[in-house]
Structure formats: structure tokens, C-alpha cells
Short mmCIF file of C-alpha atoms in Angstrom, two decimals:
data_model
loop_
_atom_site.label_atom_id
_atom_site.label_comp_id
_atom_site.label_asym_id
_atom_site.label_seq_id
_atom_site.Cartn_x
_atom_site.Cartn_y
_atom_site.Cartn_z
CA MET A 1 -27.73 -19.61 -29.33
CA GLU A 2 -24.53 -21.31 -30.49
CA GLU A 3 -22.23 -19.06 -28.50
CA LEU A 4 -23.96 -20.23 -25.29
CA SER A 5 -23.68 -23.95 -26.04
CA ARG A 6 -21.45 -26.27 -24.04
CA GLU A 7 -19.53 -26.98 -27.23
CA ALA A 8 -18.74 -23.28 -27.55
CA ALA A 9 -17.54 -23.24 -23.93
CA ALA A 10 -15.31 -26.25 -24.60
CA LYS A 11 -13.83 -24.50 -27.63
CA ARG A 12 -13.00 -21.49 -25.52
CA ASP A 13 -11.18 -23.78 -23.11
CA ALA A 14 -9.23 -25.34 -25.97
CA ASP A 15 -8.13 -21.86 -27.09
CA ASP A 16 -7.42 -20.56 -23.57
CA GLU A 17 -3.78 -19.55 -23.04
CA LEU A 18 -4.29 -19.76 -19.28
CA ALA A 19 -5.65 -23.32 -19.37
CA PRO A 20 -2.32 -24.93 -18.29
CA LEU A 21 -2.42 -22.90 -15.08
CA ARG A 22 -5.24 -25.07 -13.73
CA ALA A 23 -2.90 -28.06 -13.43
CA GLN A 24 -0.80 -26.10 -10.93
CA PHE A 25 -3.59 -26.19 -8.34
CA VAL A 26 -4.74 -29.05 -6.12
CA ILE A 27 -8.11 -30.18 -7.49
CA ALA A 28 -9.09 -33.19 -5.44
CA ASP A 29 -12.50 -34.07 -6.89
CA GLU A 30 -15.09 -33.16 -9.52
CA THR A 31 -16.61 -30.33 -7.49
CA ILE A 32 -17.09 -27.15 -9.50
CA TYR A 33 -15.57 -24.50 -7.25
CA LEU A 34 -16.93 -20.98 -7.75
CA ASP A 35 -16.08 -19.58 -4.32
CA GLY A 36 -12.54 -18.34 -4.87
CA ASN A 37 -13.61 -14.85 -3.87
CA SER A 38 -13.87 -16.28 -0.34
CA LEU A 39 -10.92 -18.69 -0.35
CA GLY A 40 -8.71 -19.48 -3.30
CA ARG A 41 -7.65 -22.99 -4.24
CA LEU A 42 -4.43 -24.51 -2.94
CA PRO A 43 -1.47 -24.13 -5.32
CA ALA A 44 0.29 -27.47 -5.72
CA SER A 45 3.68 -25.82 -5.17
CA THR A 46 2.57 -24.59 -1.72
CA LEU A 47 2.80 -28.13 -0.37
CA GLU A 48 6.46 -28.54 -1.31
CA PHE A 49 7.43 -25.00 -0.34
CA LEU A 50 5.87 -25.24 3.12
CA ALA A 51 7.46 -28.65 3.62
CA HIS A 52 10.83 -27.04 2.82
CA VAL A 53 10.23 -24.18 5.27
CA ILE A 54 9.11 -26.57 8.01
CA ARG A 55 11.72 -29.28 7.47
CA ASP A 56 14.82 -27.35 6.39
CA GLN A 57 14.33 -23.92 7.94
CA TRP A 58 12.35 -24.51 11.13
CA GLY A 59 13.49 -28.12 11.58
CA ALA A 60 17.17 -27.79 10.71
CA GLY A 61 17.85 -24.08 10.94
CA LEU A 62 15.78 -23.33 14.03
CA ALA A 63 16.26 -19.76 15.29
CA ARG A 64 19.09 -19.21 12.82
CA SER A 65 16.44 -19.09 10.08
CA TRP A 66 15.20 -15.74 11.40
CA SER A 67 17.97 -14.04 9.44
CA SER A 68 15.95 -15.06 6.35
CA TRP A 69 12.44 -14.88 7.74
CA ILE A 70 12.65 -11.41 9.26
CA ASN A 71 12.41 -9.62 5.91
CA TRP A 72 9.80 -11.87 4.27
CA GLY A 73 6.94 -9.45 4.85
CA GLN A 74 8.63 -6.66 2.93
CA ARG A 75 10.16 -8.98 0.32
CA ILE A 76 6.75 -10.45 -0.54
CA GLY A 77 5.30 -6.94 -0.25
CA ASP A 78 7.72 -5.74 -2.91
CA GLN A 79 6.60 -8.59 -5.17
CA LEU A 80 2.98 -7.63 -4.60
CA ALA A 81 3.82 -4.01 -5.37
CA ALA A 82 5.57 -4.86 -8.63
CA ASP A 83 3.37 -7.66 -9.97
CA VAL A 84 -0.12 -6.89 -8.68
CA LEU A 85 -0.57 -3.49 -7.05
CA GLY A 86 1.24 -1.04 -9.29
CA ALA A 87 3.24 0.40 -6.40
CA GLU A 88 6.92 1.05 -5.74
CA SER A 89 9.38 -1.04 -3.80
CA GLY A 90 9.17 -0.19 -0.11
CA GLU A 91 5.50 0.85 -0.20
CA VAL A 92 3.88 -2.53 0.61
CA THR A 93 4.40 -5.02 3.41
CA LEU A 94 2.55 -8.03 4.81
CA SER A 95 1.36 -8.18 8.39
CA ASP A 96 -1.57 -9.05 10.61
CA SER A 97 -5.13 -9.31 9.24
CA THR A 98 -7.00 -6.94 6.95
CA SER A 99 -9.07 -5.71 9.90
CA VAL A 100 -6.01 -4.95 12.04
CA ASN A 101 -4.23 -3.24 9.15
CA LEU A 102 -7.30 -1.17 8.42
CA TYR A 103 -7.44 -0.09 12.06
CA LYS A 104 -3.75 0.85 12.05
CA LEU A 105 -3.93 2.93 8.88
CA ALA A 106 -7.31 4.53 9.67
CA THR A 107 -6.08 5.61 13.10
CA ALA A 108 -2.86 6.99 11.64
CA ALA A 109 -4.84 8.93 9.04
CA VAL A 110 -7.30 10.57 11.45
CA ASP A 111 -4.49 11.45 13.86
CA PHE A 112 -2.70 13.13 10.94
CA ALA A 113 -5.66 15.54 10.56
CA PRO A 114 -6.57 16.46 14.16
CA ASP A 115 -8.69 19.46 13.10
CA ARG A 116 -10.98 17.26 11.00
CA ARG A 117 -13.59 15.23 12.87
CA THR A 118 -15.43 13.13 10.25
CA ILE A 119 -14.87 9.71 8.68
CA VAL A 120 -16.79 8.81 5.51
CA PHE A 121 -17.64 5.24 4.53
CA ASP A 122 -20.14 3.24 2.49
CA THR A 123 -23.07 1.64 4.33
CA ASP A 124 -22.81 -1.39 2.02
CA ASP A 125 -19.11 -1.92 2.62
CA PHE A 126 -17.75 -5.10 4.19
CA PRO A 127 -18.89 -5.31 7.83
CA THR A 128 -15.47 -5.42 9.48
CA ASP A 129 -14.52 -2.16 7.76
CA ARG A 130 -17.62 -0.42 9.09
CA TYR A 131 -17.21 -1.89 12.57
CA VAL A 132 -13.55 -0.85 12.81
CA LEU A 133 -14.42 2.72 11.76
CA GLN A 134 -17.40 2.92 14.10
CA GLY A 135 -15.18 1.79 16.97
CA LEU A 136 -12.45 4.25 16.07
CA ALA A 137 -14.95 7.11 15.85
CA ASP A 138 -16.46 6.15 19.20
CA LYS A 139 -13.07 6.02 20.89
CA ARG A 140 -11.81 9.31 19.44
CA GLY A 141 -15.09 11.24 19.61
CA LEU A 142 -15.31 11.52 15.82
CA ARG A 143 -18.33 11.61 13.55
CA VAL A 144 -19.13 9.04 10.88
CA ARG A 145 -20.82 10.09 7.67
CA GLU A 146 -22.38 7.15 5.86
CA ILE A 147 -22.89 7.10 2.10
CA VAL A 148 -25.73 4.90 0.93
CA SER A 149 -24.59 3.13 -2.23
CA HIS A 150 -26.79 1.11 -4.54
CA PRO A 151 -26.76 -2.57 -3.45
CA ASP A 152 -26.36 -3.77 -7.06
CA PHE A 153 -24.52 -0.99 -8.88
CA GLY A 154 -22.24 0.35 -6.14
CA LEU A 155 -21.31 3.87 -5.13
CA ASP A 156 -22.33 6.90 -7.17
CA LEU A 157 -19.46 9.39 -7.26
CA GLY A 158 -21.96 12.23 -6.94
CA GLU A 159 -22.92 10.88 -3.52
CA LEU A 160 -19.28 10.84 -2.50
CA ARG A 161 -18.74 14.38 -3.79
CA ALA A 162 -21.66 15.61 -1.71
CA ALA A 163 -20.25 13.91 1.41
CA LEU A 164 -16.85 15.62 1.22
CA ASP A 165 -16.09 18.86 3.01
CA GLY A 166 -13.33 20.43 5.06
CA ASP A 167 -14.20 18.38 8.13
CA VAL A 168 -13.58 14.96 6.52
CA ALA A 169 -10.32 13.42 7.71
CA LEU A 170 -10.64 10.07 5.94
CA VAL A 171 -12.65 8.22 3.32
CA VAL A 172 -12.65 4.41 3.45
CA LEU A 173 -13.96 2.43 0.46
CA SER A 174 -13.65 -0.98 -1.15
CA LEU A 175 -12.43 -1.04 -4.74
CA VAL A 176 -14.72 -4.02 -5.45
CA SER A 177 -17.93 -4.45 -3.47
CA TYR A 178 -17.99 -7.72 -1.53
CA ARG A 179 -21.71 -8.18 -2.18
CA SER A 180 -22.38 -7.01 -5.73
CA GLY A 181 -18.91 -7.04 -7.25
CA ALA A 182 -19.30 -3.41 -8.34
CA LEU A 183 -15.94 -1.88 -9.29
CA LEU A 184 -15.10 1.74 -8.43
CA ASP A 185 -12.93 4.16 -10.40
CA MET A 186 -10.00 4.49 -8.01
CA ALA A 187 -8.36 7.43 -9.76
CA ALA A 188 -11.63 9.41 -9.85
CA VAL A 189 -12.27 8.83 -6.15
CA ASN A 190 -8.72 9.80 -5.21
CA ALA A 191 -8.97 12.98 -7.26
CA LEU A 192 -12.25 13.97 -5.57
CA ALA A 193 -10.79 13.41 -2.12
CA ARG A 194 -7.57 15.24 -2.92
CA ARG A 195 -9.52 18.37 -3.86
CA SER A 196 -10.98 18.43 -0.36
CA GLY A 197 -7.68 17.62 1.35
CA THR A 198 -8.86 14.17 2.46
CA LEU A 199 -6.94 10.90 2.57
CA VAL A 200 -8.49 7.75 1.09
CA LEU A 201 -7.95 4.26 2.53
CA TRP A 202 -8.80 1.48 0.07
CA ASP A 203 -9.82 -2.07 0.93
CA LEU A 204 -8.57 -4.15 -2.01
CA SER A 205 -9.59 -7.57 -0.66
CA HIS A 206 -12.05 -8.42 -3.44
CA ALA A 207 -9.95 -6.76 -6.13
CA VAL A 208 -6.32 -7.83 -5.70
CA GLY A 209 -5.42 -10.48 -8.26
CA ALA A 210 -8.78 -10.14 -10.00
CA VAL A 211 -8.59 -6.68 -11.56
CA PRO A 212 -5.60 -4.54 -12.57
CA ILE A 213 -4.62 -2.13 -9.80
CA HIS A 214 -2.29 0.84 -10.29
CA LEU A 215 -1.92 2.46 -6.87
CA GLY A 216 0.83 4.84 -7.91
CA GLU A 217 -0.80 5.91 -11.17
CA ALA A 218 -4.16 6.38 -9.49
CA GLY A 219 -2.73 8.61 -6.77
CA ALA A 220 -3.62 6.27 -3.90
CA ASP A 221 -2.71 7.24 -0.32
CA LEU A 222 -3.37 4.09 1.71
CA ALA A 223 -4.62 0.55 1.08
CA VAL A 224 -5.09 -2.81 2.76
CA GLY A 225 -6.18 -6.20 1.50
CA CYS A 226 -6.13 -9.93 2.07
CA THR A 227 -4.08 -12.60 0.31
CA TYR A 228 -6.34 -15.65 0.60
CA LYS A 229 -8.86 -14.94 -2.18
CA TYR A 230 -7.51 -14.41 -5.70
CA LEU A 231 -3.89 -14.62 -4.47
CA ASN A 232 -4.45 -18.15 -3.08
CA GLY A 233 -2.38 -17.63 0.07
CA GLY A 234 -4.44 -19.98 2.24
CA PRO A 235 -7.02 -19.54 5.02
CA GLY A 236 -6.13 -16.62 7.26
CA SER A 237 -2.92 -15.82 5.38
CA PRO A 238 -1.42 -12.44 6.39
CA ALA A 239 -2.87 -9.32 4.85
CA PHE A 240 -0.94 -6.51 3.18
CA LEU A 241 -0.88 -2.78 3.68
CA TYR A 242 0.25 0.02 1.37
CA VAL A 243 1.38 3.48 2.39
CA ARG A 244 2.50 5.97 -0.24
CA ARG A 245 6.19 6.66 0.29
CA ASP A 246 5.90 10.37 1.12
CA LEU A 247 3.32 9.61 3.83
CA GLN A 248 5.33 6.93 5.61
CA SER A 249 7.36 9.21 7.88
CA LEU A 250 4.35 11.47 8.57
CA LEU A 251 1.90 8.84 9.84
CA ARG A 252 2.20 6.97 13.12
CA GLN A 253 0.10 3.89 13.67
CA PRO A 254 -1.43 3.18 17.10
CA ILE A 255 0.01 -0.27 17.91
CA TRP A 256 3.62 0.29 18.87
CA GLY A 257 5.49 -2.97 18.48
CA TRP A 258 9.10 -4.02 18.19
CA PHE A 259 8.91 -4.87 14.48
CA GLY A 260 8.32 -1.19 13.76
CA GLN A 261 11.17 -0.05 16.00
CA ARG A 262 14.42 1.49 14.79
CA ASP A 263 17.38 -0.81 15.58
CA GLN A 264 14.95 -3.54 16.61
CA PHE A 265 17.42 -5.84 18.35
CA ARG A 266 19.00 -3.09 20.45
CA MET A 267 15.88 -3.50 22.62
CA GLY A 268 15.73 0.25 23.39
CA PRO A 269 13.71 1.60 26.31
CA GLY A 270 11.40 3.83 24.25
CA TYR A 271 9.52 3.50 20.97
CA ASP A 272 11.31 5.13 18.04
CA PRO A 273 9.70 3.96 14.79
CA VAL A 274 11.62 3.58 11.57
CA GLU A 275 10.72 6.01 8.79
CA ARG A 276 9.99 3.36 6.14
CA ILE A 277 7.06 0.98 5.62
CA ASP A 278 8.19 -1.20 8.56
CA ARG A 279 6.83 1.40 10.98
CA PHE A 280 3.38 -0.07 10.28
CA LEU A 281 4.45 -3.51 11.52
CA VAL A 282 3.80 -4.64 15.08
CA GLY A 283 4.94 -8.06 16.28
CA THR A 284 6.52 -11.31 15.19
CA PRO A 285 4.90 -12.53 11.96
CA PRO A 286 3.31 -15.99 11.54
CA VAL A 287 6.10 -17.35 9.36
CA LEU A 288 4.36 -20.49 8.06
CA SER A 289 1.27 -18.54 6.98
CA LEU A 290 3.47 -15.84 5.50
CA ALA A 291 5.43 -18.44 3.54
CA ALA A 292 2.23 -19.84 2.02
CA VAL A 293 1.58 -16.52 0.26
CA GLN A 294 4.67 -16.87 -1.91
CA PRO A 295 3.62 -19.76 -4.23
CA GLY A 296 0.18 -18.31 -4.93
CA LEU A 297 1.64 -14.92 -5.72
CA GLU A 298 4.11 -16.55 -8.08
CA LEU A 299 1.24 -18.11 -10.07
CA VAL A 300 -0.46 -14.73 -10.38
CA ARG A 301 2.82 -13.20 -11.56
CA GLN A 302 3.27 -16.02 -14.04
CA ALA A 303 -0.18 -15.52 -15.55
CA GLY A 304 -0.25 -11.72 -15.35
CA VAL A 305 -3.16 -9.77 -13.86
CA ASP A 306 -4.14 -8.28 -17.22
CA GLN A 307 -4.42 -11.75 -18.76
CA LEU A 308 -6.37 -13.03 -15.75
CA ARG A 309 -8.70 -10.05 -16.02
CA ARG A 310 -9.38 -10.64 -19.71
CA LYS A 311 -10.42 -14.23 -19.06
CA GLY A 312 -12.29 -13.24 -15.89
CA VAL A 313 -14.44 -10.81 -17.86
CA LEU A 314 -15.34 -13.54 -20.37
CA LEU A 315 -16.20 -16.01 -17.61
CA GLY A 316 -18.37 -13.41 -15.87
CA GLU A 317 -20.13 -12.56 -19.12
CA LEU A 318 -20.96 -16.24 -19.59
CA VAL A 319 -22.49 -16.34 -16.10
CA VAL A 320 -24.61 -13.29 -16.87
CA ALA A 321 -25.73 -14.53 -20.30
CA LEU A 322 -26.76 -17.95 -18.99
CA ALA A 323 -28.52 -16.38 -16.01
CA ASP A 324 -30.49 -14.15 -18.35
CA ARG A 325 -31.42 -17.08 -20.55
CA TRP A 326 -32.06 -19.83 -18.02
CA LEU A 327 -32.62 -18.33 -14.57
CA GLU A 328 -34.57 -15.11 -15.02
CA PRO A 329 -37.79 -17.10 -15.66
CA HIS A 330 -37.25 -18.74 -12.25
CA GLY A 331 -37.14 -15.53 -10.25
CA PHE A 332 -33.43 -14.72 -10.43
CA ARG A 333 -32.16 -11.28 -11.34
CA LEU A 334 -28.69 -9.87 -11.90
CA ALA A 335 -27.53 -8.07 -8.73
CA SER A 336 -24.23 -6.81 -10.15
CA PRO A 337 -23.40 -4.13 -12.72
CA ARG A 338 -24.20 -5.45 -16.21
CA ASP A 339 -21.23 -3.66 -17.73
CA PRO A 340 -18.29 -6.06 -17.17
CA LEU A 341 -15.87 -3.13 -16.90
CA ARG A 342 -17.77 -1.99 -13.81
CA ARG A 343 -17.67 -5.44 -12.23
CA GLY A 344 -14.89 -7.21 -10.36
CA GLY A 345 -14.26 -10.94 -10.27
CA HIS A 346 -17.64 -12.21 -9.13
CA VAL A 347 -21.27 -11.99 -10.22
CA SER A 348 -24.18 -11.76 -7.78
CA LEU A 349 -27.65 -13.10 -8.52
CA ALA A 350 -30.60 -12.18 -6.32
CA HIS A 351 -33.32 -14.71 -5.50
CA PRO A 352 -35.82 -14.84 -2.59
CA ARG A 353 -34.55 -18.31 -1.62
CA ALA A 354 -30.89 -17.81 -2.44
CA TRP A 355 -29.64 -19.56 0.71
CA PRO A 356 -31.56 -22.83 0.12
CA VAL A 357 -30.45 -22.69 -3.53
CA CYS A 358 -26.83 -22.31 -2.41
CA GLN A 359 -27.17 -25.33 -0.13
CA ALA A 360 -28.80 -27.45 -2.81
CA LEU A 361 -26.09 -26.56 -5.31
CA ALA A 362 -23.36 -27.78 -2.96
CA SER A 363 -25.04 -30.88 -1.55
CA ARG A 364 -26.89 -32.16 -4.64
CA ALA A 365 -25.13 -30.72 -7.66
CA GLY A 366 -21.47 -30.52 -6.65
CA VAL A 367 -21.23 -26.76 -7.20
CA VAL A 368 -19.73 -24.55 -4.49
CA CYS A 369 -20.47 -20.83 -4.50
CA ASP A 370 -21.65 -18.74 -1.56
CA TYR A 371 -24.51 -16.71 -0.14
CA ARG A 372 -24.63 -13.18 1.24
CA VAL A 373 -27.57 -11.52 2.93
CA PRO A 374 -30.24 -10.62 2.17
CA ASP A 375 -30.80 -12.71 -0.98
CA ARG A 376 -27.55 -12.95 -2.97
CA LEU A 377 -25.89 -15.94 -4.58
CA ARG A 378 -22.28 -15.01 -5.36
CA ILE A 379 -20.62 -16.79 -8.28
CA ALA A 380 -16.86 -16.34 -8.67
CA PRO A 381 -15.29 -18.09 -11.68
CA VAL A 382 -11.62 -17.46 -10.83
CA PRO A 383 -9.75 -17.45 -14.15
CA ALA A 384 -6.59 -19.12 -12.82
CA TYR A 385 -8.37 -22.46 -12.41
CA THR A 386 -11.97 -22.17 -13.67
CA ARG A 387 -12.85 -23.47 -17.14
CA PHE A 388 -15.62 -22.17 -19.35
CA VAL A 389 -17.26 -25.60 -19.23
CA ASP A 390 -17.23 -25.34 -15.42
CA VAL A 391 -19.33 -22.20 -15.66
CA TRP A 392 -21.67 -23.76 -18.24
CA ASP A 393 -22.13 -26.93 -16.17
CA ALA A 394 -22.63 -25.01 -12.93
CA MET A 395 -25.31 -22.78 -14.42
CA ASP A 396 -26.99 -25.79 -16.04
CA ARG A 397 -27.07 -27.59 -12.67
CA LEU A 398 -28.40 -24.45 -11.01
CA ARG A 399 -31.20 -24.34 -13.59
CA GLY A 400 -31.98 -27.99 -12.89
CA ILE A 401 -32.08 -27.46 -9.12
CA VAL A 402 -34.68 -24.69 -9.33
CA GLU A 403 -36.73 -26.37 -12.08
CA ARG A 404 -37.06 -29.50 -9.95
CA GLY A 405 -37.63 -27.46 -6.78
CA GLU A 406 -34.85 -29.30 -4.94
CA HIS A 407 -34.09 -26.22 -2.87
CA GLU A 408 -37.62 -25.85 -1.51
CA GLU A 409 -37.24 -28.37 1.30
CA LEU A 410 -33.93 -27.00 2.59
CA PRO A 411 -33.73 -24.74 5.68
CA THR A 412 -33.72 -20.96 5.50
CA THR A 413 -32.02 -20.64 8.90
CA LEU A 414 -28.49 -19.36 8.49
CA PRO A 415 -25.58 -21.17 10.16
CA ARG A 416 -22.53 -19.30 11.38
CA VAL A 417 -20.74 -19.74 8.03
CA THR A 418 -22.54 -19.21 4.71
#
């Protein structure tokens, strides 16, 4: 098929309006990197910007630089709100990790509905989300109600509807499934929950920067997410949290810290949280990590999420088409929704020996993707820096690995990091 030839992929690259964006990332070798849903590439401008912050602000300005640094979390949050999240100014801020932010907002939400004793979540959701909610329920004597979603196709809204009743205080879901890439209808979920008087807390970690998000339009209550995947903020870069404006003064998060305090530098004797988004902050932010978010976010703004999504869909469709043609005869099957509009930024393929295949790809074919239990190879062609020929070459090398059986001799034992 001509449309699946390498020449056709090269032509798509030649016609790609986003192609110049690739040059704005550090690409140190010929490795084909398809793991940006775990950690995005390093923007070239991050090097200079961090050098400026370290040399001129920390080095020369010392503590005087706090007059600039102290508002960075909300300033970058406002950029996220405007350019990526479809929220209003003052509804998003950066702080802590996704796990900590999820704990803060989940606790605030269940405390807001003391007569309701149940938390609903998806059994296939990202582990830290489930663990945080299980711990919260255990500490507060709450019940958890687990929805069993399909491991390939994601959550059925009928299952969610059946799980909602007057005892549910909070629903926690991921917009894009970390394992399958299945994409939920945020507006539909929010509408279902609203009818039962339940708040929804969204984890946007695998969605932000990959798919268009319209928190305000979709009627979202609460959200958290990381900045080191499609936003390219760097390993462990601070997460963000979103609280709808009318909820901000009504919710109180459980970790009372001085960055959420009214008149912070008056050092008052008792905790009196501000009424705005800052009440969900805790302590002094990691300024260097916070600074690294800015250049990556600027590249996403420059490209536009809608444009990135259009290319991302085409890249994902090429993965699926080549997998159908080349890999299905070798025991692979698509483990993501086939409809690209129901899929986020990555494609999952299931194979009984997915972990050895993943190792062989990296060590013998120069292709980096990742593995998730029980048998999933996740392929994430991030449109900001992935070419169509990268996808074609990666799938061709994957075909070669399994045809030659190069994965058969590699261990099945999992290390700490996969």
C-alpha cells in the first residue's frame, strides 16, 4: 500500500507545518524516541533559561530574586490555563507532585460533603491515584467503589452511571488512560456527576499537551496533572492543580502551609488561608524545577494544542496501520481504542513477550518506547518532535526484531523501572 510506504511518510514530513519545531529540542543521537508520554524531550531553550535563572537570579540576585520567584507558580498556571487547559486566570497553579496535589484536592472534596461516604474510581487508573484514594478512605473511614473499565477501550459511561448515588462524595478519573490511551468524554462525565451532586477530580497527566482540554466549557470541578510528559518540563517538574473559581473559597485542603496563608510574610500565629487558588499551595516551591516548565510550555503555546493533536492523530494512525499490517501475524494486537478520536497521545500493543520486545527495541534497534504490565508495549509518537519516518522506521525495526526472534533470549524479569 503506497500510503504506508516510507516514501509516503517522508512526504508527510515535507508537508508538515510543525516540522521546524523538532529543531527546538535537544536530540543528541539517532535514537528514535517514542516514550514522551513518560518523559518529554529537553527543549533547547531550557538550557539557556535555567542558566539565566541560576547565574543571574540565584547567583547575582540571591534572596532578592524571591520578589520575582514567589508568583511563578500562578504565573505559569495562568499560561497553562490560557494555552492548554481552557480555564480562567486564577484557576490553575503549579505546586508539589501530581500525587500530593491529588491528595490535597481529594481530601478537600470529601470534607466538603461530610454526609457522603463513598469515593468512586477506576480499577485500571494509574496506581498512585488508587493508592492515594485508598489511603484517604482508610484514614477517614470512607468507602471506595471501584469501577472495572475495559483494559483496552477504557471506561463505559453506563458503568459510571450505575456507580453514582447520593452517597458518592467524589469521582476520580483520568482523562486519558495511562495503559491503553483511551480518552474519556470529560463533559459527559461531569454532567453525569453533577446530576448526582458529586464532584469530579480529573487526572490530566496523560492528556495535557496531547489532546485539547476545555475545563471551563466541560464544567470541570477539579483537576491535577504533571508537566514532564507532553509539556516537556523535565524529570520531576512540579505538577499543576485546577480548582474552579467558585469552589476555591469553599474547599480547604489538608496540608496547611505558609504559601497558602493570607498575608504570608506577617508570620501570623494561626492558619488563615487566602480565598484564591493560592490556598491550595503549601511550602516553598522548587524554583529551578519550576523554571524549567516555562520553555516547554512556550513551545506548546507556539505550536498550538489543536495543531499538535491533528498531527498526533495522524502519527497514531500510522502506528496502528503498520501494526495491523506487519505485527498482527507475529502475535501483536491493538490494545487501544481503534477510533483515533477515542485515543490520547499513545498507542498500546499487547504481546505475550512485550517486555523482552521492549528491551530488544532499545538495545538492538535504537528505538525507545516503554512497557506496562501485564503485556503492553506503549508507543508515543509526540508530534512536537516525532517525524512520520521515525514511526515508519520504528515499526519496521520492531517487525525485524520479532521476525528474527531477537527478543526471545532476553529476560522476562522486571527491573524497578520499565
